Short mmCIF file of C-alpha atoms in Angstrom, two decimals:
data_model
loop_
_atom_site.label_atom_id
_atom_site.label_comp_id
_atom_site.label_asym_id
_atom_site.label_seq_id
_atom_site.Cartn_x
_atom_site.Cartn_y
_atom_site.Cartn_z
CA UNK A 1 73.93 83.90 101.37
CA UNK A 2 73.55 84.96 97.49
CA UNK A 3 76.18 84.50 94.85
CA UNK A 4 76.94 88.24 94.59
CA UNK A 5 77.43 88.67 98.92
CA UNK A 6 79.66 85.85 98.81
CA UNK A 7 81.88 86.98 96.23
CA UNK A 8 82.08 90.89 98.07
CA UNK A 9 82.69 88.81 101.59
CA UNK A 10 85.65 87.05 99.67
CA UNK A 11 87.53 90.21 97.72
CA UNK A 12 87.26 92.33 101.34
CA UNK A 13 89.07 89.31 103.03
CA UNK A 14 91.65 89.30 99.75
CA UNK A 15 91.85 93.06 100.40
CA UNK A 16 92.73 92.48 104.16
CA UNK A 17 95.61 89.74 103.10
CA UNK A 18 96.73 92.11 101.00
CA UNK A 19 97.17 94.60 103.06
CA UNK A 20 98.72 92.77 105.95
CA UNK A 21 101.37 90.92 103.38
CA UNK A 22 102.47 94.22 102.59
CA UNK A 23 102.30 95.37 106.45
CA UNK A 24 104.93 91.89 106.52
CA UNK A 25 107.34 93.64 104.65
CA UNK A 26 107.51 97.25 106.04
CA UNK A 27 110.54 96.59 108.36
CA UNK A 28 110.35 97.48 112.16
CA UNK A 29 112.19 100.88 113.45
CA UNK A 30 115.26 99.19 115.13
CA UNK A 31 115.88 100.35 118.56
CA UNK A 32 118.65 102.97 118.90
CA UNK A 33 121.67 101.72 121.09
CA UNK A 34 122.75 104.08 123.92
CA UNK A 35 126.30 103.59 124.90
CA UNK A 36 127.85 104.12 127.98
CA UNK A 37 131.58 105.18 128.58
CA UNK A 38 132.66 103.91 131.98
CA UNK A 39 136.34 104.58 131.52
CA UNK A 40 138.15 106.32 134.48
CA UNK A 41 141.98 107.19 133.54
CA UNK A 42 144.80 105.06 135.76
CA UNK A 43 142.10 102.20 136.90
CA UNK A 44 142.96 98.71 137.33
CA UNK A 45 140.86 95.48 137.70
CA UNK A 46 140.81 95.93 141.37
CA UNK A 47 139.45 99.34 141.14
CA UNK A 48 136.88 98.09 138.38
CA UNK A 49 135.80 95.57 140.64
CA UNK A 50 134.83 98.90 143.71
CA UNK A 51 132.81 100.81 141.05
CA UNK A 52 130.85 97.90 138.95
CA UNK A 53 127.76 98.40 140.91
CA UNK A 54 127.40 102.10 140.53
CA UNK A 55 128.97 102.70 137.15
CA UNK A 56 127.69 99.14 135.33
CA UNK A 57 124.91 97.18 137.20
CA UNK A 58 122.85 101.03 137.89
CA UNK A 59 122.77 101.36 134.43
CA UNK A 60 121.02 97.67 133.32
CA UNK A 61 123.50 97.48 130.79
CA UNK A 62 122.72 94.19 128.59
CA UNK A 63 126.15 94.13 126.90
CA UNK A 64 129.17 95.28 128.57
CA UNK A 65 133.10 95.49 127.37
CA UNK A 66 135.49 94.83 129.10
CA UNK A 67 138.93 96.06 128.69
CA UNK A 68 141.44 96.04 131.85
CA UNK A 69 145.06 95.33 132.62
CA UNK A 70 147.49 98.16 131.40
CA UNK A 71 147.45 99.61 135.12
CA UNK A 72 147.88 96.52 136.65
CA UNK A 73 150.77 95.48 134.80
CA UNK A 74 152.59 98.78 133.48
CA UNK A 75 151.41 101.54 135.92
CA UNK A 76 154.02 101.64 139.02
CA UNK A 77 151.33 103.45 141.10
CA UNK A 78 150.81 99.69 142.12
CA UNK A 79 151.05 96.43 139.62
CA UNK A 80 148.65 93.92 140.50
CA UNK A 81 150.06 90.68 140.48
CA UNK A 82 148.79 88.23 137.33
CA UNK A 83 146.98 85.69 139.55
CA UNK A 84 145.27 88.46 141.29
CA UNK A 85 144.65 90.33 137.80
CA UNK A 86 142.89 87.05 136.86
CA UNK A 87 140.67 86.55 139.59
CA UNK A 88 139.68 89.88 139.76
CA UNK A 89 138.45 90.03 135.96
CA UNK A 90 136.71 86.27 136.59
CA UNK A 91 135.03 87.97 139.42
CA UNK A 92 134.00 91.22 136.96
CA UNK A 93 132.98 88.84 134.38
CA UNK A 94 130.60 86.51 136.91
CA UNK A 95 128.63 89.51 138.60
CA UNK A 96 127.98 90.90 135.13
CA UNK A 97 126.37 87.57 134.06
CA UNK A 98 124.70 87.44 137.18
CA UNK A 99 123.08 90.55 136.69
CA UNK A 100 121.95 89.66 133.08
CA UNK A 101 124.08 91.04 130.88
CA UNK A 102 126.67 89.82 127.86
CA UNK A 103 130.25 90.48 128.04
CA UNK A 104 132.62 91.12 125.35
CA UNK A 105 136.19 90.52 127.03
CA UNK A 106 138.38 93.20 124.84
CA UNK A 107 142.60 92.18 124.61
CA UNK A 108 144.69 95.77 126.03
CA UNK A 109 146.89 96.82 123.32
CA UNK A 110 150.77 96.03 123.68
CA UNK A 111 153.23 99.01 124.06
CA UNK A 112 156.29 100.73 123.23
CA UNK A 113 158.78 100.23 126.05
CA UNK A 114 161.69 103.11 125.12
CA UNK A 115 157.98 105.63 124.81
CA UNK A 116 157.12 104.26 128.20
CA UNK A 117 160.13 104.59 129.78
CA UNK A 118 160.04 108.20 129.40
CA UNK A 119 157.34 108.17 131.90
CA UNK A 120 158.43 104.82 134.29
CA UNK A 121 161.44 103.89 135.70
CA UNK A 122 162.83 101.06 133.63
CA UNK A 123 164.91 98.94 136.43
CA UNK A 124 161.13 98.34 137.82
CA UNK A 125 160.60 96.05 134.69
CA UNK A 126 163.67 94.12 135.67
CA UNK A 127 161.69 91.55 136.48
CA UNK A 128 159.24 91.13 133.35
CA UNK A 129 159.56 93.28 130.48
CA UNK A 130 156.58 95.45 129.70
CA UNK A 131 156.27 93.96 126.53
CA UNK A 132 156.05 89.92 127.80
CA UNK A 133 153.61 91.61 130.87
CA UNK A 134 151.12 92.81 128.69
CA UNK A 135 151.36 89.54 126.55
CA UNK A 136 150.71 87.82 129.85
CA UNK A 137 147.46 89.86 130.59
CA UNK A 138 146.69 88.84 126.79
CA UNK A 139 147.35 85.03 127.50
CA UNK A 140 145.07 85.36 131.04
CA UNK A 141 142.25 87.16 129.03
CA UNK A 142 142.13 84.27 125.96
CA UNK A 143 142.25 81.21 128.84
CA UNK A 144 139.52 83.28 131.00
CA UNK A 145 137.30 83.65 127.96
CA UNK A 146 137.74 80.01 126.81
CA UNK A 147 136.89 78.64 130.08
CA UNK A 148 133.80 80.82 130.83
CA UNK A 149 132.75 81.22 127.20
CA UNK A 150 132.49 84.74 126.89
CA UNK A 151 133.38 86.55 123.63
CA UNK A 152 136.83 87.84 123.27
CA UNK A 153 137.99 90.60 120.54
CA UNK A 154 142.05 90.32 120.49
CA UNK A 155 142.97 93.80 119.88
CA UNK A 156 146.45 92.91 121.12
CA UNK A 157 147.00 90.40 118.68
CA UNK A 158 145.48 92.69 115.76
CA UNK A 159 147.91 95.65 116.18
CA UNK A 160 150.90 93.33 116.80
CA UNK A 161 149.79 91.00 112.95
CA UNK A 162 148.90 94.57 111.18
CA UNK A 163 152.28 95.88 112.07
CA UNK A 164 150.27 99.38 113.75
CA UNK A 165 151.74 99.04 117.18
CA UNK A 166 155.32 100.60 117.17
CA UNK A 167 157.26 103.92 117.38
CA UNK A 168 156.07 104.32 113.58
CA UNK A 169 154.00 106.89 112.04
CA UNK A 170 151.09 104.43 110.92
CA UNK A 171 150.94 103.41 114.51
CA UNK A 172 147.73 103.34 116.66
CA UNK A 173 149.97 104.15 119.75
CA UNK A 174 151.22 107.74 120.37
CA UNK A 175 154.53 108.32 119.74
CA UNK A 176 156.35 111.53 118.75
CA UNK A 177 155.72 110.26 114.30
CA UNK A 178 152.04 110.47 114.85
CA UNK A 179 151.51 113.10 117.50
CA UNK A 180 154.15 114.51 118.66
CA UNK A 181 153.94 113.00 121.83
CA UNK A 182 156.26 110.36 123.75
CA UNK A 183 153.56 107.69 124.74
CA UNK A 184 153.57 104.41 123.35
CA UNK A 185 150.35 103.21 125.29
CA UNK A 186 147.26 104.71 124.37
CA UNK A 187 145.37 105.37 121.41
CA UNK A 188 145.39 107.99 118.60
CA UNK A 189 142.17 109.48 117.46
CA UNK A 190 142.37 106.36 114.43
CA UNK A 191 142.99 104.05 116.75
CA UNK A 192 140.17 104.26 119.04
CA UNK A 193 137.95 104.66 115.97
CA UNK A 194 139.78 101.35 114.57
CA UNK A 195 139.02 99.66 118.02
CA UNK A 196 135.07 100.96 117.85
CA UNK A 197 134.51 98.97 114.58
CA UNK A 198 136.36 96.18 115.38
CA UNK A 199 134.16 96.49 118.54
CA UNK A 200 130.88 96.49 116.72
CA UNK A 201 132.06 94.00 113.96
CA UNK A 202 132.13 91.56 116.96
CA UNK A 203 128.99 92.53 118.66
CA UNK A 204 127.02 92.21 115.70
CA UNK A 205 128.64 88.71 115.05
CA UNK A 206 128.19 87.34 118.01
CA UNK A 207 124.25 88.48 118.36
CA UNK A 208 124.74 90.97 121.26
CA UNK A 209 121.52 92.73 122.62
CA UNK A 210 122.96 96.44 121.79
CA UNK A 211 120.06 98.24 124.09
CA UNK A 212 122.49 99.46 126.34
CA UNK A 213 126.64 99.12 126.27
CA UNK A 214 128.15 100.06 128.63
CA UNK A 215 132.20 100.04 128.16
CA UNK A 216 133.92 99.72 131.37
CA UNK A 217 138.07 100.18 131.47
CA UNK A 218 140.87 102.57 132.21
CA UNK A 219 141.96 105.48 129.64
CA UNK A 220 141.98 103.28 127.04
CA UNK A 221 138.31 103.15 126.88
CA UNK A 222 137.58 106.75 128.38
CA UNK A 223 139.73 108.28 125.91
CA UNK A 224 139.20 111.94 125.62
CA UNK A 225 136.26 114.37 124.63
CA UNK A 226 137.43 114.48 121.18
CA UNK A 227 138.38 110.60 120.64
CA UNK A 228 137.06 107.41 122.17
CA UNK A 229 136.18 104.52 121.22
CA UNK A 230 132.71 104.45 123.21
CA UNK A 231 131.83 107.36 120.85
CA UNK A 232 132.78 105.72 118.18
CA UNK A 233 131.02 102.96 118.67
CA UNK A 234 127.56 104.76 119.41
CA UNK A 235 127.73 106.22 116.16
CA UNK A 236 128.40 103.14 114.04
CA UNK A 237 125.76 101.21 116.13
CA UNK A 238 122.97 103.09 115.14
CA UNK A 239 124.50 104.01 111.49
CA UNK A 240 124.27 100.64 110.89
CA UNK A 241 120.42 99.96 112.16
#
């Protein structure tokens, strides 16, 4: 080989590094999440439990969040007893893993017992307040996720500390200040976008495979076609690619 073909052979192979450094830093087109509302209005952990296969484990979700346990403890169509409300969620949480995918256990929001009232007969709390019931389901959800090691988001807590859970007008419940309406248990449009980002703050923390989420709860999560937080979330996911 002469002098002059060596040095061509050598600045086509420096061209070629070249080129594939740069090729190194061109970053990858991130795959788009899809998320999946599974909400169905009035369902508890038992009902969760009838409809995982066809509205979860059909979908190959790889992440899945969780949030159950307003009907079982608030909703006098039928309260679901707190051992049972535990088993049942230990039982959504295992056949989820089983099938391969990540859970994200999500804390129910507390309530507003004179808005719920309107709705419930009162002298059926006699018993347990509303209040100390869905602090129960919040104490069942942060032992469950301990002892399994799942990742838990304490929405419960994070109204209650930020002073957003009341009859007030800067509430994330519904109440007659924000909306006009006697509620005191589910969202407002700003709170289900408040839940979505605390949502996908976690996810992102705790490196979640975002392919497909499917979020699987009562009203809280199906929300309505204007507002919900699965909506929410979808957006912010992929904004944030």
């Amino acid at each position: 080989m002469n002098i002059c073909h060596f040095h061509n052979l050598k600045a086509t192979m420096l061209q070629y590094c070249f080129l594939f450094s740069c090729l190194c830093l061109v970053p990858m087109e991130a795959t788009a999440a899809t998320v999946i509302n599974a909400g169905v209005g009035g369902n508890r952990s038992s009902q969760l439990l009838k409809r995982l296969d066809r509205d979860v484990l059909a979908r190959k979700p790889t992440t899945v969040v969780l949030m159950v346990g307003t009907n079982d403890r608030l909703n006098l169509g039928g309260f679901i007893d707190i051992k049972s409300y535990r088993k049942n969620v230990e039982s959504l949480i295992d056949q989820i893993e089983a099938a391969g995918a990540k859970v994200l256990l999500v804390t129910p929001p507390t309530c507003v017992p004179e808005l719920l009232f309107n709705r419930h007969d009162r002298k059926k709390y006699d018993d347990q307040p509303p209040i100390e019931r869905m602090r129960e389901v919040r104490s069942v959800l942060l032992e469950v996720a301990q002892q399994k090691n799942v990742n838990l988001l304490d929405f419960h807590e994070y109204l209650i500390q930020h002073k957003i859970a009341d009859d007030q007008k800067t509430s994330m419940l519904r109440n007659p200040a924000n909306s006009g309406v006697k509620d005191g248990v589910h969202l407002i449009p700003a709170g289900y976008e408040l839940l979505a980002k605390l949502v996908a703050k976690k996810l992102q923390a705790g490196e979640f495979d975002m392919t497909t989420v499917v979020c699987f709860g009562d009203s809280l999560t199906k929300g309505s076609e204007k507002a919900n937080y699965p909506a929410y979330l979808q957006t912010i996911l992929n904004r944030e690619q």
